[in-house]
Short mmCIF file of C-alpha atoms in Angstrom, two decimals:
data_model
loop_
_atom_site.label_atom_id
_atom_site.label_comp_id
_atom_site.label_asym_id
_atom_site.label_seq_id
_atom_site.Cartn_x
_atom_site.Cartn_y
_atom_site.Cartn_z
CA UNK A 1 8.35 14.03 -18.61
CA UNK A 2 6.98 14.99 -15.25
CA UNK A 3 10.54 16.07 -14.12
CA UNK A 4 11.72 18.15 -17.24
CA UNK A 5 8.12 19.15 -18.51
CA UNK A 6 5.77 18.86 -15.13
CA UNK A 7 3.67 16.27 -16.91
CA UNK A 8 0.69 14.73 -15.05
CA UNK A 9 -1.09 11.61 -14.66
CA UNK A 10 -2.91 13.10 -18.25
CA UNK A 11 0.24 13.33 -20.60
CA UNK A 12 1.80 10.13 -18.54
CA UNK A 13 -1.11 8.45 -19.28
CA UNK A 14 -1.32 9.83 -23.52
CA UNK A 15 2.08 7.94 -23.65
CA UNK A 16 0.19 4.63 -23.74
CA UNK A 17 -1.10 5.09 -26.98
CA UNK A 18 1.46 5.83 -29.37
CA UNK A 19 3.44 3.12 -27.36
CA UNK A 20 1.00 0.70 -27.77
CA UNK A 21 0.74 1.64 -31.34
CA UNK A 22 4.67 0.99 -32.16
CA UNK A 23 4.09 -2.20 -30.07
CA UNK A 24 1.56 -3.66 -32.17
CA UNK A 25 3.86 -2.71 -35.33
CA UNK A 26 6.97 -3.97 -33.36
CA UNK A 27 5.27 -7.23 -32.69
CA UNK A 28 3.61 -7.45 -36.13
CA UNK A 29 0.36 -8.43 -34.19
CA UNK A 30 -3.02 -7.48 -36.58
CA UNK A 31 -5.83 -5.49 -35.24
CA UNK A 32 -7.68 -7.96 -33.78
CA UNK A 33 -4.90 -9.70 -32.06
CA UNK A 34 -3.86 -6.47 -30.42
CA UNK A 35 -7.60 -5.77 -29.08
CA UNK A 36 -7.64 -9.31 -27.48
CA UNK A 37 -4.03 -8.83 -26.05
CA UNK A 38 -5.25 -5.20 -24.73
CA UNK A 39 -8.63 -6.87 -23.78
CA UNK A 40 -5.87 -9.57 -21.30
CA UNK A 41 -4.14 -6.88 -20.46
CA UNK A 42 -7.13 -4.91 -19.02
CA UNK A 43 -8.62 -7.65 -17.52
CA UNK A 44 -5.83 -8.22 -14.83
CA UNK A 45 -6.48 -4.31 -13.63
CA UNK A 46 -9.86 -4.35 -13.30
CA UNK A 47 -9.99 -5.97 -10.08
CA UNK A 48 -7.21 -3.40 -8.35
CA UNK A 49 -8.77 -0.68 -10.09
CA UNK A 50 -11.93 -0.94 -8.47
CA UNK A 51 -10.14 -1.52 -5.21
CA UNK A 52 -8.73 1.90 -5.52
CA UNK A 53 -11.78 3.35 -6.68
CA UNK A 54 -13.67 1.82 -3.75
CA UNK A 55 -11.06 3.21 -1.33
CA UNK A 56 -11.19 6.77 -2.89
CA UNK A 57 -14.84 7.07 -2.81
CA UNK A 58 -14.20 5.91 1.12
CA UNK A 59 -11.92 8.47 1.85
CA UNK A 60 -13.91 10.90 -0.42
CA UNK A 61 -16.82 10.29 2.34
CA UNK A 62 -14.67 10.45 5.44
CA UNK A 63 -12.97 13.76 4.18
CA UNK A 64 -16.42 15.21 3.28
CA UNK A 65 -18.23 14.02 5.82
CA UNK A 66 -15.45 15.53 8.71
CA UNK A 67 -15.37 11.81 9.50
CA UNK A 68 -11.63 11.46 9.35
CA UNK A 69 -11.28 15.15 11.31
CA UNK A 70 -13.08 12.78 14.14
CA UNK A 71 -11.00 9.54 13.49
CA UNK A 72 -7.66 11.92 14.22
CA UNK A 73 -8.94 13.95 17.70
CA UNK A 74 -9.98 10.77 18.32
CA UNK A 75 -6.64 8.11 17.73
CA UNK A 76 -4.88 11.50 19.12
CA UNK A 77 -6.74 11.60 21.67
CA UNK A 78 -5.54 8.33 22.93
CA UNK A 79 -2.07 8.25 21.93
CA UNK A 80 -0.85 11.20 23.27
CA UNK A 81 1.77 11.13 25.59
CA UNK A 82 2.12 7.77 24.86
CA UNK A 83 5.94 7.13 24.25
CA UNK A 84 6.90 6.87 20.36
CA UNK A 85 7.71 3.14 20.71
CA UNK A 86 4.34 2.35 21.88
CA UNK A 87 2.37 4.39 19.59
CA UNK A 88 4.66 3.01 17.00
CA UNK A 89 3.57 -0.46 17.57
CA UNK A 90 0.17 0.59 17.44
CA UNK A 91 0.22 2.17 14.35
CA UNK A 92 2.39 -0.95 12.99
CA UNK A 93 -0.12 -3.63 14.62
CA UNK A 94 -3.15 -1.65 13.10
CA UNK A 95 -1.56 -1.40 10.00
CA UNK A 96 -0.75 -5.25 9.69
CA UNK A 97 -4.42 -6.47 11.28
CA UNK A 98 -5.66 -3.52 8.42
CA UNK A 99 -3.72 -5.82 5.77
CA UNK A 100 -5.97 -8.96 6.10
CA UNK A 101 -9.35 -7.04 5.41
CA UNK A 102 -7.74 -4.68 2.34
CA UNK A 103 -4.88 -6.27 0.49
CA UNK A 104 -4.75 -3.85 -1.81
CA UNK A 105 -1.62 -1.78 -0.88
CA UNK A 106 -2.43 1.40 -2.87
CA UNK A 107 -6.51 1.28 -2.14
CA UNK A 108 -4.96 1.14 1.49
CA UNK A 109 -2.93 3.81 1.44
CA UNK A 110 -5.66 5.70 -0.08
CA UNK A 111 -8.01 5.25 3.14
CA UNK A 112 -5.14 5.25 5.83
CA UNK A 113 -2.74 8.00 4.53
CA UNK A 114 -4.71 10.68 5.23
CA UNK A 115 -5.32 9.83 8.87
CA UNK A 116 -1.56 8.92 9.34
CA UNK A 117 -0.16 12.48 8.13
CA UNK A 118 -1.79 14.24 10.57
CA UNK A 119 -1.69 11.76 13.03
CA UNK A 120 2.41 11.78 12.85
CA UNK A 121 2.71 15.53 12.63
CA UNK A 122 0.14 16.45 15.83
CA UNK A 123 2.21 13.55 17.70
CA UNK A 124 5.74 14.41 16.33
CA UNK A 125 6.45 11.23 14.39
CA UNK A 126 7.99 12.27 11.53
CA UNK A 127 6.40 11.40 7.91
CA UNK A 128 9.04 9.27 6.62
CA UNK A 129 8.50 7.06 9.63
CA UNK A 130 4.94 7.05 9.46
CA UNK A 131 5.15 6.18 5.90
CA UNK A 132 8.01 3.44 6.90
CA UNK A 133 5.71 1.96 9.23
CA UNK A 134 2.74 1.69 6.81
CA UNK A 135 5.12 0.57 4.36
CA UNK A 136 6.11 -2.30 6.35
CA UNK A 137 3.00 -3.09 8.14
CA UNK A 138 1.35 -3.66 4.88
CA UNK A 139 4.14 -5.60 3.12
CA UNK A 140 5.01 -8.45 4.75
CA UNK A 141 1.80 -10.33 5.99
CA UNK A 142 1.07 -10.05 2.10
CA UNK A 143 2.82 -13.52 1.77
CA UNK A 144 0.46 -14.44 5.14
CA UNK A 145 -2.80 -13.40 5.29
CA UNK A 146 -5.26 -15.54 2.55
CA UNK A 147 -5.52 -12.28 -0.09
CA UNK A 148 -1.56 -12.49 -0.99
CA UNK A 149 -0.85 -15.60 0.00
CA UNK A 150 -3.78 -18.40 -0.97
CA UNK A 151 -3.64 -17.34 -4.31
CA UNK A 152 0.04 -18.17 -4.88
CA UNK A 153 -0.41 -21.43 -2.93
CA UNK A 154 -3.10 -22.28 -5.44
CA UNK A 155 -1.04 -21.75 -8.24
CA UNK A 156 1.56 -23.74 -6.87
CA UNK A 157 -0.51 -26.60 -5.68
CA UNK A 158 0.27 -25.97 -1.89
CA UNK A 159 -1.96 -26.22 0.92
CA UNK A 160 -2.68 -22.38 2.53
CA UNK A 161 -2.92 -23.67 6.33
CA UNK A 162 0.49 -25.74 5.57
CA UNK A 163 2.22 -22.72 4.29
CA UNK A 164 0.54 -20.79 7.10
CA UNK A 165 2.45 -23.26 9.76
CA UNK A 166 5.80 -22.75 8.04
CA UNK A 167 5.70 -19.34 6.44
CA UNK A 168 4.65 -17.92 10.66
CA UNK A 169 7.96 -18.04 11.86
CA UNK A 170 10.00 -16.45 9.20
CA UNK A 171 7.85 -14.21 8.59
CA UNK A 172 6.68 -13.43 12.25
CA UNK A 173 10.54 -13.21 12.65
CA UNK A 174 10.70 -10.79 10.41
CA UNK A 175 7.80 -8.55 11.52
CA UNK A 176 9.92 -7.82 14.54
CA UNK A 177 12.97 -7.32 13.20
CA UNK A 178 10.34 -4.54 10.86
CA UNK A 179 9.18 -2.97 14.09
CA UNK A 180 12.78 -2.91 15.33
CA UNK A 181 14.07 -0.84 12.22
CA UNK A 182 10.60 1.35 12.83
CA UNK A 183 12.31 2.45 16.36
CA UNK A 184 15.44 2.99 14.79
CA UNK A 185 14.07 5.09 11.88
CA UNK A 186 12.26 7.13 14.27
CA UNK A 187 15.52 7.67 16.82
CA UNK A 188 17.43 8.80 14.35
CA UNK A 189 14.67 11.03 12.91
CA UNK A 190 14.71 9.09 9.67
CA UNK A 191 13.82 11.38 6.51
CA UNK A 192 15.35 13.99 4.09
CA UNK A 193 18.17 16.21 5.55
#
C-alpha cells in the first residue's frame, strides 16, 4: 500500500482492524476473549510508546525552542577539522554512552537524528554513515547496559554483573570491529549510487 497507493501511517494503521476482525473469526475467539487478548497485546506497547512520545515532545522543544540549531554550531563547532575517524568515534562513543540512559532505539533516534543529519552534511560525513554509526552505536550495548540486558538475565535466572563479566569481551570485541566497519563505510563513501 504505501508503494503502489502512497498510503500513510493513517490507511497502514486502518489495516489493523479488519485484520484483527478476520483474526478473531480465524481463531474462533468470542468477544470478550478478543478484548482481553487486545487488552495483552496493548499492554506490552505502552511502555515504548510513551518512550517515543517522551522523545518527540523532546525534540518538539529543542526544534522549537532553536535549541538543537545551538546543539549543531555548537558539536560543529568542535569537530571541525577534526579528521573523519576521530569525529567518527565520537559520534559512535556518544551514541553508545547515549544507549545506557535511553534504550529505546526509536525514542532515540527521535532525539538524536535530527542533530546527526545536519551534523554529517555541514562536516561531510555522508548520511548512510551517520545513520550506520547510530545504528551500531545503539545496537550492541543493548545486550550490555542494565535496560536490554537485566531484563533477559531475569528471565533466565542469571546474575546481571556475571553476564556483565562475560558478555564485556565479546561484545567489547565486537564494538571495535563496529567502529572498524564505520571507517570503512565512510572510505568508501558508503550509501546509494
Amino acid at each position: 500500500g504505501s508503494l503502489q497507493w502512497k498510503w500513510g501511517m493513517p490507511e497502514i494503521a486502518a489495516i489493523y482492524f479488519p485484520v484483527t476482525i478476520i483474526g478473531v473469526i480465524l481463531f474462533r475467539l468470542n468477544p470478550s476473549e478478543a478484548c482481553a487478548e487486545f487488552g495483552k497485546g496493548m499492554a506490552g506497547t505502552i511502555a515504548p510508546t510513551m518512550v517515543i512520545g517522551f522523545s518527540r515532545a523532546v525534540s518538539v522543544l529543542l526544534t522549537e525552542g532553536n535549541i538543537t540549531d545551538t546543539i549543531i554550531n555548537a558539536v560543529t563547532s568542535l569537530l571541525e577539522g577534526k579528521s573523519p575517524v576521530i569525529t567518527l568515534l565520537i559520534i559512535y562513543a556518544f551514541v553508545t554512552l547515549f544507549n545506557f540512559f535511553v534504550s529505546s532505539g526509536s525514542g532515540k533516534a527521535v532525539m538524536m537524528m535530527p542533530i546527526l543529519s545536519p551534523l554529517g552534511q555541514i562536516l561531510g560525513i555522508n548520511q548512510q554513515v551517520m545513520v550506520l554509526t547510530y545504528q551500531l552505536g545503539d545496537g550492541l550495548t543493548n545486550y550490555l547496559w542494565p535496560a536490554g540486558a537485566a531484563v533477559a538475565c531475569a528471565l533466565c535466572g542469571m546474575d546481571f554483573g556475571k553476564w556483565f563479566r562475560f558478555a564485556i569481551k565479546s561484545i567489547g570485541t565486537m564494538m571495535v570491529a563496529a567502529y572498524i566497519l564505520i571507517i570503512v563505510a565512510n572510505a568508501i563513501n558508503y550509501g546509494p549510487f
